[in-house]
C-alpha cells in the first residue's frame, strides 16, 4: 500500500459567496512530485493554504501523512516546507540569518544547526553570498533563499506556490534543478502550482487540472496528453479542461493579476 | 524518507517549551532587525525628549498646572513614557500588517510556532526599541531638573535597571474595571501629604479638566498605567496589586492578539 502524503476528501472553502474550493477530492502519494494546474482564480492557492493549515477546512476532511489538520495542526506543520506565491524574506537580515531563523522555528538541534543552514544555502548555491543582506539579492536568488528556508528542516512535504513566477528562464531552470535535486536526495513529496505547462510536463509525476474549485482531470502528464491526442501538449490539456469560462471571473482576475504583478515587480 | 505516524499527544509541558523557544527565536530576529536599522533606536530616543523639551519647559515655566511639591517635569515624564509606549504599540501593530502583506507572517505561521510567540517577540522588540526612549526621557528629565535649584531636591534618581525593565514590560492595555486606589502606599517619599498622594494617582490633575475629559480619564486604561509608572519613577511606590493588574492585562492582551492572528493572515 502506498503511503499518502495528502488525503483530502470533500474539501470546501468559501470566501463569503465565492466558493474557492468546491468538494475537492485529492490524493498525493508520498515521494511524488504533484503539480496543481489551473487558470487564475481556480482555487489552487486556497487549496494549498488549507492543506498547510493557514485556512480552516470548512467542510470535508484533510490528512497530511495521516494527521488530521483540524486536530493536529501543529504536528502537521512540522512536516511542511512552504514557499508562498508572494516573495517573502526579511530584507534587513543576511541570507544566513534568514535560513537560521527557520532552522530554529523547526527545532533543528543547535549542534547541527550551523551545518544544516550551510547545507541548505549550499544546495541553493547561495553560500558565497550568505553573509550579504537579503535585500540586495536578485529575484532568482531570493526565490532560492526561500527554498533554502523551506528545506532547512528537510520537510516531508514541500509546498511551492508558483515558485518561478516572474523569473527569467535561467533563474527558473536554476530553481527547478535544485528542487529536483533535493527531491532526489531526500525523497520528499512536492506539491507545486505553476502556470508554465512545459515545467509541469517535465517535472511532475502527477498533474491535476483545477477549475472553479474542482479537479477536472488527474493523471501523469503522459496519460493526460494521450487522452487528448497523439500530438497533444499539456497546454492543450489545459485548454480542454480550463479553457471554457476563462473570461467569467474578471473581477477576481484583477486582484490575482495585481498580486502576480506585485510579485513580478519585487522580483525586479 | 521519514513519514509521520500518529504519535501520542505531547504532555502539557510541550506547549510551554514551544512558546519559550519560539519566542526566543523570533525575538532574536527582531533584535537582528533592530540592529540593522539604528535609526529606529535614535528616532525613538529623540521623540520623548522633544516632548519634554517643548511641553515640559513651557508648562513648568508658566506654572499653570498644580503638581503639588513635585516639579512639573518629573510629573510629566511617566505620561510621556506611557504615550511613547502607546505609539510604539501602534507602530508594531501596523508592522504586523506589513509583514502579513509581505508574506513573512504567512510563512512563520506555517511553522510549528504558537501564535502567542509571535506577539511576545514583537513585545520584546518593542521593549528594546523603547528602552533608549525611557532612558533618554529619564536622563533628560533629571539633567534638566538639576539645572534648577528648586527642582533638584525633588528629582528622583534615574530608575534602577530592574525598575526600567519593569517599566518596559508594562503593557499599554489596562483593566477597565480597576479604579484608582486612594490608599496612600508605602512611599519612597514620606514627606508627601495625603493630598499630594491623591493628586499623584492621576496622569494630570483631573480637577482642572473639563467634566467630559474627567470621565474619559477615569475609564482610560492609560490613566492607570501612568499611575504605575509614576509610582515607580517618582514615588510614592505603587501598590503591588496595581502592577499585578497591569501584568494581568498584558497576558489578556497577548491572548487576545494571538487569537486574531489566524484571522489576520486570512
Ligand atoms: N482572501 C480572499 N477573500 C476573498 N476571496 C478570495 C480570497 N482569496 C481568494 N479568493 C477567491 O477565491 C478564488 C480562488 O482564489 P485562489 O487565490 O485560490 O486562486 P488561484 O488558483 O491560486 O489563482 P492564481 O493562479 O491567480 O494564483 C478566487 O475566486 C478568488 O477571488
Ligand atoms: Mg494562487
XYZ file of C-alpha atoms and ligand atoms in Angstrom:
566
model
C 0.000 0.000 0.000
C 1.413 3.450 -0.868
C 1.569 5.952 1.943
C -0.459 9.053 1.251
C 1.213 12.392 1.850
C -2.046 14.258 1.304
C -5.524 12.836 1.533
C -8.313 15.274 1.051
C -11.997 14.359 0.857
C -14.922 16.630 0.062
C -12.941 19.778 0.906
C -14.913 23.004 0.664
C -13.690 26.536 1.301
C -15.797 29.621 0.754
C -14.937 33.305 0.939
C -18.371 34.749 1.576
C -20.355 33.970 -1.559
C -17.318 32.786 -3.544
C -16.755 29.053 -3.449
C -12.983 28.886 -3.886
C -12.665 25.126 -3.289
C -15.686 23.031 -4.143
C -15.869 19.447 -2.826
C -12.289 18.675 -3.714
C -11.005 15.094 -3.511
C -7.242 14.890 -3.771
C -4.688 12.210 -3.057
C -0.950 12.673 -3.280
C 1.308 9.667 -2.796
C 4.389 10.088 -0.618
C 7.526 10.787 -2.641
C 5.864 12.083 -5.800
C 6.031 15.488 -7.437
C 2.452 16.643 -7.816
C 1.529 19.636 -9.964
C -1.677 21.551 -9.380
C -2.531 23.475 -12.531
C -5.396 25.753 -13.363
C -6.309 29.230 -14.548
C -6.214 32.309 -12.306
C -8.799 32.028 -9.582
C -9.131 28.243 -9.929
C -8.574 27.789 -6.198
C -5.005 26.461 -6.200
C -3.645 28.848 -3.576
C -6.731 28.400 -1.416
C -6.300 24.609 -1.550
C -2.648 24.936 -0.595
C -3.498 27.287 2.255
C -5.998 24.815 3.656
C -3.509 21.962 3.362
C -0.836 23.913 5.211
C -3.276 24.920 7.986
C -3.420 28.638 7.180
C -7.105 28.402 6.315
C -9.618 26.199 8.092
C -11.144 23.237 6.270
C -14.726 24.492 6.426
C -16.118 21.179 5.188
C -14.615 17.789 4.412
C -11.515 16.160 5.820
C -7.805 16.661 5.192
C -4.993 14.425 6.375
C -1.315 15.119 5.902
C 0.729 11.947 6.397
C -2.261 10.585 8.262
C -2.535 13.574 10.610
C -5.872 15.341 10.745
C -5.212 19.059 10.071
C -8.027 20.118 12.376
C -6.819 18.260 15.442
C -3.075 18.081 14.813
C -2.271 21.365 13.085
C 0.990 21.909 14.970
C 2.217 18.388 14.172
C 1.220 18.793 10.532
C 3.332 21.944 10.304
C 6.423 20.047 11.448
C 6.310 18.109 8.182
C 5.898 21.082 5.889
C 8.175 23.353 3.943
C 6.305 26.203 2.298
C 7.209 28.775 -0.312
C 4.253 31.128 -0.825
C 3.221 32.740 -4.099
C 4.437 36.086 -2.773
C 8.121 36.847 -2.226
C 8.755 36.855 1.483
C 12.154 37.236 3.072
C 13.453 39.597 5.718
C 15.381 42.063 3.574
C 17.190 43.532 6.597
C 18.740 40.183 7.532
C 21.518 38.323 5.755
C 20.798 35.166 3.779
C 22.291 33.066 6.555
C 20.217 34.790 9.257
C 17.075 34.216 7.207
C 17.746 30.483 6.997
C 18.949 30.125 10.599
C 15.716 31.712 11.746
C 13.680 28.978 10.087
C 16.046 26.277 11.349
C 15.225 27.474 14.865
C 11.498 27.624 14.160
C 11.678 23.992 13.067
C 13.697 22.822 16.085
C 16.796 21.850 14.142
C 19.089 20.828 17.044
C 21.581 23.508 17.986
C 24.599 21.227 17.397
C 23.547 20.543 13.816
C 22.096 23.940 13.048
C 25.058 25.727 11.522
C 25.917 22.753 9.303
C 22.298 22.325 8.187
C 21.979 26.019 7.359
C 25.188 25.861 5.324
C 23.957 22.710 3.564
C 20.675 24.365 2.619
C 22.450 27.509 1.395
C 24.973 25.413 -0.494
C 22.268 23.346 -2.151
C 20.740 26.588 -3.409
C 24.122 27.942 -4.491
C 23.974 30.819 -2.039
C 26.827 30.000 0.282
C 29.154 32.598 -1.218
C 26.633 35.396 -0.658
C 25.237 34.058 2.636
C 26.509 36.989 4.666
C 25.141 39.646 2.386
C 21.865 41.376 3.194
C 18.998 39.529 1.541
C 17.635 42.885 0.375
C 20.496 43.072 -2.106
C 19.701 39.695 -3.725
C 18.286 39.343 -7.220
C 14.808 37.851 -7.750
C 16.168 34.405 -8.570
C 18.414 34.463 -5.511
C 15.504 35.467 -3.281
C 13.477 32.537 -4.544
C 16.395 30.204 -3.923
C 16.813 31.677 -0.448
C 13.160 30.950 0.215
C 13.725 27.391 -0.923
C 16.691 27.129 1.439
C 14.424 28.342 4.268
C 11.770 25.798 3.359
C 14.270 22.951 3.017
C 16.404 23.535 6.103
C 14.171 21.264 8.208
C 14.188 18.570 5.489
C 10.410 18.594 5.180
C 8.437 15.530 4.174
C 6.109 17.691 2.109
C 7.409 20.704 0.218
C 4.659 23.074 -0.909
C 5.567 25.560 -3.639
C 3.008 28.084 -4.825
C 4.134 29.389 -8.211
C 7.788 29.414 -7.224
C 9.013 30.577 -10.630
C 6.591 33.422 -11.333
C 8.453 36.455 -12.661
C 11.805 34.687 -13.020
C 13.827 34.697 -16.208
C 14.282 31.305 -17.947
C 17.747 30.731 -16.499
C 16.678 31.528 -12.939
C 13.621 29.291 -13.422
C 15.732 26.425 -14.633
C 18.023 27.004 -11.642
C 15.146 26.778 -9.185
C 13.743 23.610 -10.725
C 17.083 21.926 -10.984
C 17.594 22.396 -7.279
C 14.094 21.296 -6.334
C 14.602 18.144 -8.380
C 17.984 17.541 -6.767
C 16.598 17.924 -3.238
C 13.675 15.705 -4.082
C 16.014 13.017 -5.403
C 18.289 13.318 -2.357
C 15.640 13.297 0.342
C 12.699 11.609 -1.358
C 10.277 14.238 -0.141
C 6.850 14.832 -1.601
C 6.496 18.042 -3.607
C 3.214 19.828 -4.236
C 3.561 22.733 -6.623
C 1.436 25.080 -8.660
C 2.631 26.714 -11.843
C 1.336 28.405 -14.962
C 4.229 27.083 -17.036
C 2.971 23.924 -18.718
C 6.314 22.770 -20.033
C 7.680 22.906 -16.476
C 4.834 20.821 -15.148
C 5.256 18.360 -18.009
C 8.913 17.902 -17.294
C 8.896 17.941 -13.502
C 5.701 16.361 -12.270
C 4.904 12.706 -11.779
C 1.229 13.579 -11.495
C -0.671 16.617 -12.658
C -4.138 17.769 -11.614
C -6.130 20.357 -13.519
C -8.275 22.520 -11.328
C -11.035 24.822 -12.444
C -13.798 26.563 -10.470
C -12.537 24.929 -7.290
C -12.836 21.377 -8.617
C -10.408 18.888 -10.077
C -11.247 18.393 -13.745
C -8.559 15.831 -14.563
C -5.798 13.965 -12.723
C -3.055 11.771 -14.133
C 0.526 11.619 -15.274
C 1.379 14.206 -17.935
C 1.758 11.390 -20.467
C -1.686 9.962 -19.673
C -3.337 13.356 -19.859
C -1.697 14.208 -23.167
C -2.605 10.824 -24.607
C -6.210 11.429 -23.621
C -6.371 14.416 -25.967
C -4.464 13.138 -28.965
C -1.134 11.810 -30.158
C 0.459 15.211 -30.726
C -1.173 16.969 -27.772
C 0.823 19.060 -25.285
C -0.044 19.749 -21.677
C -1.174 23.179 -22.815
C -3.824 21.505 -24.991
C -4.946 19.551 -21.954
C -5.131 22.820 -20.011
C -7.219 24.461 -22.739
C -9.522 21.488 -22.917
C -10.344 21.446 -19.212
C -9.956 25.072 -18.232
C -10.441 26.970 -21.465
C -14.188 27.309 -21.104
C -15.367 30.135 -18.898
C -11.947 31.736 -18.517
C -13.492 35.132 -19.087
C -16.119 34.564 -16.363
C -14.305 35.980 -13.391
C -12.933 39.336 -14.456
C -13.412 40.933 -11.033
C -11.287 38.425 -9.151
C -8.924 38.399 -12.156
C -7.960 41.985 -11.394
C -6.978 41.023 -7.854
C -4.993 37.990 -8.969
C -3.229 39.841 -11.762
C -2.371 42.640 -9.359
C -0.889 40.131 -6.918
C 1.177 38.450 -9.647
C 2.394 41.827 -10.862
C 3.436 42.797 -7.347
C 5.470 39.612 -7.090
C 6.937 40.127 -10.547
C 7.824 43.732 -9.696
C 9.549 42.680 -6.481
C 11.478 40.120 -8.462
C 12.696 43.046 -10.488
C 12.498 9.172 3.949
C 10.683 9.863 7.151
C 6.939 9.689 7.090
C 4.824 10.664 10.031
C 2.823 8.214 12.020
C 0.172 9.033 14.621
C 2.115 9.896 17.751
C 0.630 10.128 21.216
C -0.123 13.704 22.166
C 2.718 15.556 23.856
C 2.473 16.481 27.523
C 1.327 19.863 28.815
C 4.949 20.932 29.190
C 5.472 20.812 25.436
C 3.371 23.907 24.627
C 5.207 25.854 27.330
C 8.605 24.786 25.946
C 7.434 25.610 22.432
C 6.261 29.057 23.477
C 9.575 29.793 25.202
C 11.890 28.592 22.421
C 9.860 30.142 19.621
C 9.627 33.459 21.444
C 13.397 33.364 21.848
C 13.924 32.541 18.160
C 11.572 35.241 16.924
C 12.939 37.779 19.392
C 16.451 37.139 18.069
C 15.215 38.016 14.592
C 13.503 41.142 15.885
C 16.727 42.223 17.578
C 18.740 41.494 14.450
C 16.351 43.701 12.503
C 16.674 46.404 15.112
C 20.467 46.181 14.969
C 20.457 46.546 11.235
C 18.471 49.768 11.499
C 19.988 52.120 14.084
C 17.775 54.995 13.016
C 14.815 53.354 14.753
C 16.582 53.446 18.114
C 17.694 57.007 17.545
C 14.329 58.384 16.479
C 12.625 56.717 19.404
C 15.113 58.334 21.765
C 14.634 61.803 20.338
C 10.844 61.919 20.302
C 10.142 61.914 24.071
C 12.941 64.392 24.667
C 11.266 66.771 22.237
C 8.022 66.389 24.125
C 9.675 67.088 27.426
C 11.541 69.988 25.898
C 8.524 71.678 24.374
C 5.705 70.861 26.770
C 7.754 70.317 29.874
C 9.698 73.552 29.644
C 6.739 75.704 28.712
C 4.399 74.368 31.365
C 6.980 74.314 34.122
C 7.780 77.969 33.364
C 4.202 79.167 33.343
C 3.373 77.070 36.444
C -0.185 76.680 35.242
C -0.626 73.103 36.384
C -0.641 72.383 40.114
C 1.517 69.315 40.747
C 1.959 69.576 44.467
C 5.541 69.544 45.651
C 6.708 67.703 42.567
C 8.421 69.572 39.705
C 6.340 69.571 36.579
C 8.978 67.759 34.507
C 9.102 64.883 36.955
C 5.324 64.857 36.949
C 5.170 64.782 33.166
C 7.785 62.076 32.455
C 5.638 59.000 33.208
C 2.903 60.344 30.945
C 5.379 60.923 28.114
C 6.736 57.397 28.562
C 3.255 55.908 28.501
C 2.414 57.898 25.417
C 5.598 56.721 23.729
C 4.755 53.121 24.644
C 1.352 53.606 23.066
C 2.889 54.971 19.857
C 5.336 52.081 19.671
C 2.471 49.636 20.232
C 0.504 51.221 17.406
C 3.567 51.157 15.165
C 4.170 47.462 15.800
C 0.517 46.725 15.163
C 0.939 48.343 11.764
C 4.184 46.469 11.245
C 2.417 43.130 11.729
C 0.056 44.124 8.909
C 3.048 44.977 6.681
C 4.591 41.621 7.471
C 1.340 39.944 6.614
C 1.243 41.774 3.280
C 4.867 40.866 2.656
C 4.031 37.183 3.217
C 6.581 36.793 6.020
C 3.943 36.294 8.658
C 2.256 33.645 6.497
C 5.465 31.659 6.316
C 6.079 31.870 10.039
C 2.540 30.692 10.693
C 3.162 27.532 8.670
C 5.973 26.572 11.047
C 5.198 24.846 14.356
C 5.053 28.176 16.179
C 2.349 29.147 18.661
C 0.666 32.412 17.673
C 1.380 33.872 21.109
C 5.139 33.562 20.470
C 4.841 35.959 17.530
C 3.168 38.550 19.745
C 5.645 38.033 22.584
C 8.569 38.526 20.198
C 7.058 41.783 18.991
C 6.740 42.855 22.607
C 10.389 42.171 23.285
C 11.388 44.243 20.272
C 9.059 46.955 21.464
C 10.753 46.853 24.839
C 14.216 47.087 23.292
C 13.232 49.835 20.902
C 11.633 51.674 23.803
C 14.483 51.381 26.281
C 16.577 54.254 24.849
C 13.379 56.257 24.912
C 12.765 55.687 28.587
C 16.445 56.141 29.334
C 16.597 59.396 27.381
C 13.493 60.859 28.928
C 14.522 59.887 32.459
C 18.050 61.215 31.965
C 16.877 64.352 30.318
C 14.316 64.991 32.955
C 16.926 64.580 35.671
C 19.549 66.662 33.869
C 17.175 69.482 33.189
C 15.810 69.205 36.711
C 19.248 69.590 38.238
C 19.798 72.851 36.405
C 17.142 74.456 38.522
C 17.762 74.572 42.277
C 14.064 74.498 43.004
C 13.586 71.158 41.322
C 16.819 69.406 42.175
C 15.706 68.280 45.569
C 12.610 66.715 44.135
C 14.249 64.981 41.249
C 14.441 61.281 41.992
C 17.480 59.334 40.802
C 17.130 57.581 37.459
C 15.322 54.265 37.865
C 17.398 51.183 38.557
C 17.872 48.771 35.634
C 15.393 46.469 37.332
C 12.819 49.239 37.621
C 13.432 50.138 33.962
C 12.865 46.566 32.941
C 9.673 46.528 34.922
C 8.624 49.740 33.253
C 9.306 48.398 29.815
C 7.373 45.266 30.439
C 4.320 47.226 31.368
C 1.578 46.880 28.789
C -0.417 49.689 27.312
C -3.634 47.845 27.966
C -5.271 48.287 31.310
C -8.006 46.752 33.328
C -11.014 48.931 32.823
C -12.712 47.629 35.915
C -9.887 48.901 38.013
C -10.493 52.107 39.858
C -7.756 54.245 41.344
C -6.810 53.240 44.809
C -6.920 56.323 47.052
C -4.887 54.500 49.703
C -1.525 56.220 50.229
C 1.016 53.488 49.585
C 4.343 52.884 51.255
C 6.097 55.864 49.763
C 9.665 56.446 48.829
C 8.964 59.998 49.954
C 7.360 60.052 53.349
C 7.139 63.847 53.061
C 4.164 63.579 50.702
C 0.956 64.631 52.326
C -2.303 62.868 51.546
C -3.461 65.478 49.088
C -0.253 65.218 47.103
C -0.546 61.424 47.045
C -4.079 61.688 45.748
C -3.001 64.063 43.025
C -0.139 61.787 42.091
C -2.512 58.943 41.390
C -3.700 60.797 38.314
C -1.962 61.371 34.992
C -2.837 65.054 35.052
C -4.566 66.897 37.824
C -8.023 65.714 36.900
C -9.702 68.556 38.820
C -8.546 71.067 36.235
C -10.026 69.107 33.330
C -13.491 69.660 31.874
C -16.020 67.105 33.151
C -16.172 65.084 29.932
C -12.378 64.687 29.986
C -12.545 63.658 33.623
C -14.961 60.872 32.703
C -12.731 59.705 29.851
C -9.641 59.679 32.014
C -11.442 57.580 34.625
C -12.190 54.841 32.090
C -8.953 55.174 30.130
C -6.594 52.278 30.948
C -3.613 54.526 30.265
C -4.538 56.547 33.350
C -3.716 53.538 35.488
C -0.573 52.736 33.546
C 0.693 56.259 34.060
C -0.066 55.957 37.765
C 2.006 52.798 37.943
C 4.875 54.419 36.030
C 4.778 57.487 38.223
C 4.830 55.311 41.299
C 7.956 53.568 40.037
C 9.739 56.691 38.887
C 8.964 59.395 41.392
C 7.094 57.622 44.174
C 5.138 57.007 46.202
C 5.699 53.414 45.227
C 2.731 51.834 43.507
C 0.771 49.190 45.382
C 1.911 45.768 44.115
C -1.674 44.947 43.264
C -1.817 47.621 40.602
C 1.298 46.325 38.847
C -0.118 42.829 39.023
C -3.252 44.183 37.440
C -1.177 45.678 34.617
C 0.604 42.354 34.117
C -2.698 40.511 34.006
C -3.909 42.955 31.388
C -0.740 42.207 29.358
C -1.450 38.462 29.453
C -5.021 39.108 28.331
C -3.719 41.367 25.564
C -1.323 38.659 24.329
C -4.035 36.002 24.355
C -6.434 38.322 22.538
C -3.870 39.322 19.903
C -2.737 35.709 19.395
C -6.312 34.575 18.856
C -6.844 37.027 15.992
C -3.513 36.256 14.268
C -5.103 33.428 12.271
C -7.824 35.762 11.013
C -5.212 38.349 10.100
C -3.403 36.131 7.584
C -6.656 35.001 6.025
N -8.904 36.381 0.923
C -9.838 36.235 -0.014
N -11.020 36.864 0.097
C -11.987 36.708 -0.820
N -11.891 35.917 -1.895
C -10.741 35.262 -2.085
C -9.655 35.380 -1.153
N -8.649 34.600 -1.586
C -9.069 34.023 -2.727
N -10.324 34.418 -3.045
C -11.121 33.970 -4.193
O -11.071 32.557 -4.227
C -10.918 32.095 -5.547
C -9.677 31.236 -5.678
O -8.547 32.061 -5.480
P -7.077 31.448 -5.423
O -6.174 32.531 -4.982
O -7.092 30.199 -4.635
O -6.814 31.128 -6.969
P -5.511 30.596 -7.680
O -5.891 29.364 -8.410
O -4.393 30.473 -6.719
O -5.212 31.757 -8.705
P -3.808 32.311 -9.264
O -3.360 31.364 -10.290
O -4.144 33.623 -9.852
O -2.875 32.420 -8.125
C -10.898 33.307 -6.439
O -12.188 33.491 -6.938
C -10.514 34.420 -5.515
O -11.071 35.633 -5.923
Mg -2.507 31.363 -6.490
